[in-house]
Amino acid sequence: MPLEARLFVRARLLTMSAAGSYGLDPRDSIAELDGRIAAVGEHAELQRRYPDAEVVDLEGRLVTPGLIDCHTHLVYGGDRSSEMERRLAGESYESIARAGGGILNTAAATARLDERALAAAALPRIDALLADGVTTLEIKSGYGLELPVELRCLQAARRIESLRPLSVRSTYLAAHVVPPGFPGGSDGYVGRLCDEYLPAVAASGLAHAVDAYCETIAFSVDQVARVFECARALGLPVKLHADQLSNMQGAALAARYRALSADHLEFTDQAGVDALARAGTVAVLLPGAFYFLRQQQAPPVSALRQAGVPMAIATDCNPGTSPMCSLLTAMNLAAVQFGLGTGECLAGVTREAARALGVLHDRGSIEVGKRCDLAIWDVEQPSGLVYSLGGRPLHERVWQGHRFPVAQPPISRGGSAQESAQGLAQASRSR
Ligand SMILES: [Zn+2]
């Protein structure tokens, strides 16, 4: 039986397909077939090519690729809001971490939950991201520390795909923090990672990539290099939390292992930037953590831009340093705090985020053959997506060709007949 095509017509398209520009495409319509983009063209032309297609009239709305959040830690147990109070009282993140708070606090709460409970706990955070037009999401493990809990976290991340319409890329954050009292300390833990945990995770097929945290309060350059050697031998690409709180030469380390991405980068120097450029590694900017930790030194955005390093933006959604479940807010913070332009922000949550996950061949821009993942917006200008805080500009999300209109608010009884009619018309239009 021939497949039914669907046409999305009368759109203002931001295809995000070419680096360096984000102008509106002269074409106004997309043909979707079997969850993929079959054609991009003029309405009349696509209508001729697909005469039997279902037609969705977007009435001039702005359409971007579905957004991609390429760095989150949103599968975890417990609550860390009390630590915010401590930080507001003047304590530093490092001091709280050294005193058994921070990651270890979340690790203990995570270990108490089974896979179902971990996935369920993440759903409110997922739903908030979906409301921002997210269609692909990266989720890192890392709060499990011990292998069985880490596998459970990775399984919970995958389970989310069966609970909500979106795609999950899972990352094994192998070297996050040393479990307290681990024999041999951090070196012993890295040995265990290489001998046992990494091979088991690779065999499970539950991780698309391996990540590590290179920092004075976490793992050294040499230790991370050992982890990356093992990951490489197992055929898993790597990512790195690099140069967030100090210049550990993390960017250069990530580049040496041709990492998909180096993330944070507040303290990266010119040599690090040049290394990223040579390796083609994506710089993932995490303005939520920068904001939440009240950091003073911003990532070297001008140097990254000048060197041609692709820049992505992510929420870093996590309970300790970036309890943020809004990718649109991350775009605003990247613009205001780091000086990214609208085009850079949009590329950072579409094309470059896809690159940071190694899935650019499949999504991240509106191009023939890629997944039909779209976000349809009620904004006048592309800059409207970066400009507002807490707005709800999403009109409809399309994931692999399936439509998910945003629910319209109920019509108030006190509204006029005209307002009610407008509300009803809007509701029926989105069906
Ligand atoms: Zn992170």
Coordinates of C-alpha atoms and ligand atoms in Angstrom, one line a residue:
M1 CA 0.0 0.0 0.0
P2 CA 1.4 3.4 -0.9
L3 CA 2.3 5.6 2.1
E4 CA 0.2 8.7 2.8
A5 CA 2.2 11.9 2.4
R6 CA 1.5 15.0 4.5
L7 CA 2.1 18.5 3.4
F8 CA 2.9 21.3 5.9
V9 CA 2.2 24.4 3.8
R10 CA 2.3 28.2 4.1
A11 CA 5.1 28.2 6.7
R12 CA 7.9 30.6 7.2
L13 CA 10.8 28.1 7.2
L14 CA 14.1 28.4 9.1
T15 CA 15.8 25.3 7.7
M16 CA 19.0 25.8 9.7
S17 CA 20.7 23.7 7.0
A18 CA 23.7 26.0 6.1
A19 CA 26.3 27.2 8.6
G20 CA 26.6 31.0 8.9
S21 CA 23.1 32.1 8.1
Y22 CA 19.7 31.6 9.5
G23 CA 17.5 33.6 7.0
L24 CA 14.0 32.5 6.1
D25 CA 13.9 30.1 3.3
P26 CA 12.2 31.3 0.1
R27 CA 10.2 28.0 0.0
D28 CA 7.2 27.7 2.2
S29 CA 6.2 24.0 2.4
I30 CA 7.5 20.6 3.5
A31 CA 6.3 17.2 2.4
E32 CA 6.5 14.4 5.0
L33 CA 6.5 10.8 4.1
D34 CA 6.9 7.9 6.6
G35 CA 8.3 10.2 9.3
R36 CA 10.9 11.8 7.0
I37 CA 11.2 15.0 5.0
A38 CA 10.5 13.9 1.4
A39 CA 10.6 17.4 -0.1
V40 CA 10.9 21.1 0.7
G41 CA 9.4 23.4 -1.9
E42 CA 6.6 25.8 -2.9
H43 CA 3.1 24.9 -1.8
A44 CA 1.7 24.6 -5.4
E45 CA 4.6 22.5 -6.6
L46 CA 4.4 20.0 -3.6
Q47 CA 0.6 19.9 -4.1
R48 CA 1.2 18.8 -7.7
R49 CA 3.7 16.2 -6.7
Y50 CA 1.6 14.8 -3.8
P51 CA -2.0 15.3 -5.0
D52 CA -3.5 13.0 -2.4
A53 CA -1.5 14.3 0.6
E54 CA -3.1 15.5 3.8
V55 CA -2.6 19.3 3.9
V56 CA -1.7 21.1 7.2
D57 CA -2.0 24.9 6.7
L58 CA 0.4 26.6 9.0
E59 CA -1.0 30.1 8.2
G60 CA 2.4 31.7 8.0
R61 CA 3.8 30.4 11.2
L62 CA 7.5 30.2 11.8
V63 CA 8.9 26.6 11.6
T64 CA 12.3 25.4 12.8
P65 CA 13.8 22.0 13.1
G66 CA 12.6 20.3 16.4
L67 CA 14.9 21.5 19.1
I68 CA 17.6 19.3 20.5
D69 CA 18.8 19.5 24.1
C70 CA 22.3 17.9 23.8
H71 CA 23.4 17.9 27.5
T72 CA 21.2 16.9 30.4
H73 CA 21.4 14.9 33.6
L74 CA 17.6 14.7 34.2
V75 CA 17.3 11.1 35.4
Y76 CA 17.9 11.2 39.1
G77 CA 16.3 10.8 42.5
G78 CA 15.9 13.3 45.4
D79 CA 15.8 17.0 45.7
R80 CA 18.6 19.5 46.2
S81 CA 16.7 22.7 46.8
S82 CA 18.2 23.0 50.3
E83 CA 21.7 23.3 48.9
M84 CA 20.6 26.4 47.1
E85 CA 19.9 28.0 50.4
R86 CA 23.4 27.1 51.6
R87 CA 24.8 28.6 48.4
L88 CA 22.7 31.8 48.9
A89 CA 24.2 31.9 52.4
G90 CA 27.6 32.1 50.9
E91 CA 28.9 28.5 50.7
S92 CA 30.6 27.5 47.4
Y93 CA 29.6 24.6 45.2
E94 CA 33.1 23.1 45.8
S95 CA 32.7 23.3 49.6
I96 CA 29.2 21.7 49.5
A97 CA 30.6 18.9 47.3
R98 CA 33.5 18.3 49.6
A99 CA 31.2 18.1 52.5
G100 CA 29.3 15.1 51.0
G101 CA 26.5 17.3 49.4
G102 CA 26.3 17.9 45.8
I103 CA 26.6 14.9 43.5
L104 CA 26.9 12.4 46.4
N105 CA 23.6 13.6 47.8
T106 CA 21.8 12.9 44.5
A107 CA 23.7 9.6 44.1
A108 CA 22.3 8.3 47.4
A109 CA 18.7 9.3 46.5
T110 CA 19.1 7.8 43.0
A111 CA 20.3 4.5 44.3
R112 CA 17.0 4.1 46.3
L113 CA 14.9 4.2 43.1
D114 CA 14.1 1.5 40.6
E115 CA 14.1 2.0 36.9
R116 CA 10.4 2.8 36.7
A117 CA 10.6 5.3 39.6
L118 CA 13.6 7.0 38.0
A119 CA 11.8 7.4 34.7
A120 CA 8.7 8.7 36.4
A121 CA 10.6 11.2 38.4
A122 CA 12.1 12.6 35.2
L123 CA 8.7 13.1 33.4
P124 CA 7.8 16.6 34.7
R125 CA 11.3 17.7 33.5
I126 CA 10.8 16.0 30.2
D127 CA 7.3 17.5 29.7
A128 CA 8.7 21.0 30.3
L129 CA 11.3 20.4 27.6
L130 CA 8.6 19.1 25.2
A131 CA 6.6 22.3 25.8
D132 CA 9.7 24.1 24.4
G133 CA 9.6 22.2 21.1
V134 CA 12.3 19.6 22.0
T135 CA 12.2 16.5 19.9
T136 CA 15.6 14.9 20.8
L137 CA 17.2 14.9 24.2
E138 CA 20.4 13.7 25.5
I139 CA 20.4 12.1 29.0
K140 CA 23.5 11.2 30.9
S141 CA 23.8 8.7 33.7
G142 CA 26.4 9.5 36.4
Y143 CA 24.5 9.6 39.6
G144 CA 24.5 5.8 39.9
L145 CA 28.3 5.6 40.5
E146 CA 28.2 1.8 40.9
L147 CA 27.6 -0.3 37.8
P148 CA 24.1 -1.7 38.6
V149 CA 22.7 1.7 39.4
E150 CA 24.3 3.3 36.4
L151 CA 22.8 0.6 34.1
R152 CA 19.4 1.2 35.8
C153 CA 19.7 5.0 35.1
L154 CA 20.6 4.3 31.4
Q155 CA 17.6 1.9 31.2
A156 CA 15.4 4.6 32.7
A157 CA 16.6 7.1 30.1
R158 CA 15.6 4.6 27.4
R159 CA 12.3 3.9 29.0
I160 CA 11.4 7.6 28.7
E161 CA 11.1 7.0 24.9
S162 CA 8.2 4.6 25.6
L163 CA 6.5 7.1 27.8
R164 CA 6.7 10.2 25.7
P165 CA 7.0 11.0 22.0
L166 CA 10.6 12.0 21.6
S167 CA 14.1 10.6 20.9
V168 CA 16.6 10.0 23.7
R169 CA 20.4 9.7 23.2
S170 CA 21.9 8.2 26.3
T171 CA 25.4 8.9 27.6
Y172 CA 27.3 6.9 30.2
L173 CA 28.9 9.6 32.4
A174 CA 31.5 7.1 33.6
A175 CA 33.9 9.4 35.5
H176 CA 31.6 11.8 37.4
V177 CA 32.6 11.4 41.1
V178 CA 34.4 8.8 43.1
P179 CA 32.1 6.7 45.3
P180 CA 33.0 7.5 48.9
G181 CA 35.4 4.9 50.4
F182 CA 36.1 3.3 47.0
P183 CA 39.3 1.1 47.3
G184 CA 42.2 2.9 45.8
G185 CA 40.4 6.2 45.5
S186 CA 40.0 7.9 42.2
D187 CA 42.8 5.8 40.5
G188 CA 41.1 2.6 41.8
Y189 CA 37.8 3.8 40.5
V190 CA 39.2 4.6 37.0
G191 CA 40.7 1.1 37.0
R192 CA 37.3 -0.4 37.8
L193 CA 35.7 1.7 35.1
C194 CA 38.2 0.4 32.5
D195 CA 38.2 -3.2 33.6
E196 CA 34.6 -3.8 34.3
Y197 CA 32.1 -0.9 34.0
L198 CA 32.9 0.4 30.5
P199 CA 32.9 -3.1 28.9
A200 CA 29.6 -3.9 30.7
V201 CA 28.0 -0.7 29.6
A202 CA 29.2 -1.2 26.0
A203 CA 27.9 -4.8 26.0
S204 CA 24.5 -3.6 27.3
G205 CA 24.1 -1.4 24.2
L206 CA 22.5 1.2 26.5
A207 CA 24.9 4.1 25.8
H208 CA 25.5 6.0 22.7
A209 CA 28.6 7.8 24.1
V210 CA 30.9 8.1 27.1
D211 CA 31.4 11.2 29.2
A212 CA 33.7 12.3 32.0
Y213 CA 34.1 15.2 34.4
C214 CA 37.6 16.7 34.3
E215 CA 38.0 19.1 37.2
T216 CA 40.0 19.5 40.4
I217 CA 37.1 18.2 42.4
A218 CA 36.6 15.3 40.0
F219 CA 39.0 13.5 37.7
S220 CA 42.5 14.5 36.4
V221 CA 43.5 14.8 32.7
D222 CA 45.5 11.5 33.0
Q223 CA 42.5 9.7 34.6
V224 CA 40.1 10.9 31.9
A225 CA 42.6 9.9 29.2
R226 CA 42.6 6.4 30.6
V227 CA 38.7 6.3 30.5
F228 CA 38.7 7.7 26.9
E229 CA 41.3 5.1 25.8
C230 CA 39.0 2.4 27.0
A231 CA 35.9 4.0 25.5
R232 CA 37.7 4.2 22.2
A233 CA 38.8 0.6 22.3
L234 CA 35.1 -0.3 22.9
G235 CA 34.0 1.8 19.9
L236 CA 32.1 4.4 21.9
P237 CA 32.5 8.1 21.1
V238 CA 33.4 10.5 23.9
K239 CA 32.3 13.8 25.4
L240 CA 33.8 15.8 28.2
H241 CA 32.8 18.2 31.0
A242 CA 35.8 20.5 30.4
D243 CA 37.3 23.7 32.0
Q244 CA 34.1 24.6 33.9
L245 CA 35.7 25.8 37.2
S246 CA 39.4 25.9 36.3
N247 CA 41.6 25.6 33.2
M248 CA 42.5 21.9 33.3
Q249 CA 43.3 21.9 29.6
G250 CA 40.1 19.9 29.2
A251 CA 39.3 21.2 25.8
A252 CA 42.7 20.0 24.4
L253 CA 42.1 16.7 26.1
A254 CA 38.6 16.4 24.4
A255 CA 40.1 17.4 21.1
R256 CA 42.9 14.8 21.4
Y257 CA 40.2 12.1 21.6
R258 CA 38.2 13.7 18.8
A259 CA 35.3 14.1 21.3
L260 CA 31.9 14.8 19.9
S261 CA 31.7 17.7 22.2
A262 CA 33.5 19.6 25.0
D263 CA 31.0 21.1 27.4
H264 CA 31.1 24.2 29.7
L265 CA 34.5 25.7 28.7
E266 CA 34.4 28.8 30.9
F267 CA 38.2 28.6 31.6
T268 CA 39.3 27.3 28.2
D269 CA 42.3 29.2 26.7
Q270 CA 43.2 30.0 23.1
A271 CA 45.2 26.8 22.8
G272 CA 42.1 24.8 23.8
V273 CA 40.0 26.7 21.4
D274 CA 42.4 26.0 18.5
A275 CA 42.5 22.3 19.5
L276 CA 38.7 22.1 19.3
A277 CA 38.7 23.8 15.9
R278 CA 41.2 21.3 14.5
A279 CA 39.4 18.3 15.9
G280 CA 35.9 19.5 14.8
T281 CA 34.7 19.1 18.3
V282 CA 31.5 21.0 19.2
A283 CA 31.7 23.5 22.1
V284 CA 28.5 23.0 24.2
L285 CA 27.7 26.1 26.1
L286 CA 25.7 25.7 29.3
P287 CA 24.5 29.1 30.4
G288 CA 22.2 27.7 33.1
A289 CA 25.0 26.4 35.2
F290 CA 27.0 29.6 34.6
Y291 CA 24.0 31.6 35.9
F292 CA 23.1 29.3 38.8
L293 CA 26.7 29.2 40.1
R294 CA 27.0 33.0 39.6
Q295 CA 30.2 32.4 37.7
Q296 CA 32.1 35.5 36.6
Q297 CA 34.2 34.1 33.7
A298 CA 32.2 33.4 30.5
P299 CA 33.3 30.9 27.9
P300 CA 35.6 32.4 25.2
V301 CA 32.8 32.9 22.7
S302 CA 34.6 35.4 20.5
A303 CA 37.6 33.1 20.2
L304 CA 35.4 30.0 19.5
R305 CA 33.5 32.0 16.9
Q306 CA 36.7 33.3 15.3
A307 CA 38.2 29.8 15.2
G308 CA 35.1 28.4 13.6
V309 CA 34.3 26.0 16.5
P310 CA 30.6 24.9 16.2
M311 CA 28.7 26.1 19.3
A312 CA 25.7 24.3 20.8
I313 CA 23.6 25.4 23.7
A314 CA 22.0 23.0 26.2
T315 CA 20.1 23.2 29.5
D316 CA 22.5 20.9 31.5
C317 CA 19.3 20.1 33.4
N318 CA 20.6 18.7 36.7
P319 CA 19.7 19.0 40.4
G320 CA 22.8 20.7 41.6
T321 CA 24.1 23.4 39.2
S322 CA 21.4 23.9 36.6
P323 CA 17.9 23.0 37.7
M324 CA 16.5 24.3 34.4
C325 CA 14.0 22.6 32.2
S326 CA 13.7 25.1 29.4
L327 CA 15.8 25.2 26.3
L328 CA 14.3 28.5 25.2
T329 CA 15.5 30.0 28.5
A330 CA 19.0 28.5 27.8
M331 CA 19.0 30.3 24.5
N332 CA 18.1 33.6 26.2
L333 CA 20.8 33.1 28.8
A334 CA 23.4 32.3 26.1
A335 CA 22.4 35.5 24.3
V336 CA 22.4 37.8 27.3
Q337 CA 25.3 36.3 29.3
F338 CA 27.6 35.1 26.5
G339 CA 26.7 37.4 23.6
L340 CA 25.4 34.8 21.1
G341 CA 23.3 36.2 18.3
T342 CA 19.9 34.9 17.4
G343 CA 21.3 32.8 14.5
E344 CA 23.9 31.2 16.8
C345 CA 21.3 30.5 19.5
L346 CA 19.0 28.8 16.9
A347 CA 21.9 26.8 15.4
G348 CA 23.0 25.9 18.9
V349 CA 19.7 24.1 19.7
T350 CA 19.3 22.5 16.3
R351 CA 22.1 21.8 13.8
E352 CA 25.0 22.1 16.2
A353 CA 23.2 20.2 19.0
A354 CA 22.7 17.4 16.5
R355 CA 26.4 17.5 15.7
A356 CA 27.3 17.3 19.4
L357 CA 25.3 14.1 19.6
G358 CA 26.7 12.6 16.4
V359 CA 23.2 12.6 14.7
L360 CA 23.6 15.5 12.2
H361 CA 23.1 13.1 9.3
D362 CA 19.6 12.3 10.6
R363 CA 18.2 15.5 12.2
G364 CA 19.0 19.0 13.3
S365 CA 18.0 20.8 10.1
I366 CA 15.1 20.8 7.7
E367 CA 16.5 18.9 4.7
V368 CA 15.3 16.1 2.4
G369 CA 15.9 12.7 3.9
K370 CA 16.2 13.9 7.5
R371 CA 13.6 13.1 10.2
C372 CA 10.5 15.2 10.0
D373 CA 11.1 16.7 13.5
L374 CA 9.7 20.2 13.6
A375 CA 8.8 23.0 16.0
I376 CA 6.0 25.3 14.8
W377 CA 6.0 28.7 16.6
D378 CA 3.7 31.6 17.3
V379 CA 6.3 34.3 17.0
E380 CA 6.6 37.2 14.7
Q381 CA 10.4 37.0 14.2
P382 CA 13.0 34.3 14.8
S383 CA 14.4 36.6 17.5
G384 CA 11.2 36.1 19.4
L385 CA 12.4 32.7 20.4
V386 CA 15.5 34.1 22.1
Y387 CA 14.0 37.3 23.4
S388 CA 11.4 36.2 25.9
L389 CA 11.7 34.5 29.3
G390 CA 9.0 32.2 30.3
G391 CA 6.9 32.8 27.2
R392 CA 5.1 29.8 25.6
P393 CA 5.5 30.4 21.9
L394 CA 5.2 26.8 20.8
H395 CA 2.2 26.1 18.6
E396 CA 2.8 22.5 17.6
R397 CA 5.6 19.9 17.8
V398 CA 6.1 17.4 15.1
W399 CA 8.2 14.3 15.9
Q400 CA 9.0 11.8 13.1
G401 CA 6.0 13.1 11.3
H402 CA 3.5 12.8 14.2
R403 CA 1.8 16.0 15.2
F404 CA 1.5 17.2 18.8
P405 CA -0.5 20.4 18.9
V406 CA -0.1 22.4 22.1
A407 CA -3.4 22.3 24.1
Q408 CA -5.3 25.5 23.9
P409 CA -6.3 27.1 27.2
P410 CA -10.0 26.6 28.1
I411 CA -12.4 29.3 27.1
S412 CA -13.3 31.5 30.1
R413 CA -17.0 31.7 30.9
G414 CA -16.7 35.4 31.4
G415 CA -15.3 36.0 27.9
S416 CA -17.3 37.7 25.2
A417 CA -19.0 35.7 22.5
Q418 CA -16.4 37.0 20.0
E419 CA -13.5 35.9 22.2
S420 CA -15.1 32.4 22.6
A421 CA -15.6 32.1 18.9
Q422 CA -11.9 33.0 18.3
G423 CA -10.8 30.4 20.9
L424 CA -12.9 27.7 19.3
A425 CA -11.6 28.6 15.8
Q426 CA -8.0 28.3 17.2
A427 CA -8.8 25.0 18.8
S428 CA -10.2 23.4 15.7
R429 CA -7.4 24.8 13.5
S430 CA -4.8 22.9 15.5
R431 CA -6.6 19.6 15.3
Ligands
ZN1 ZN 26.7 18.3 32.8

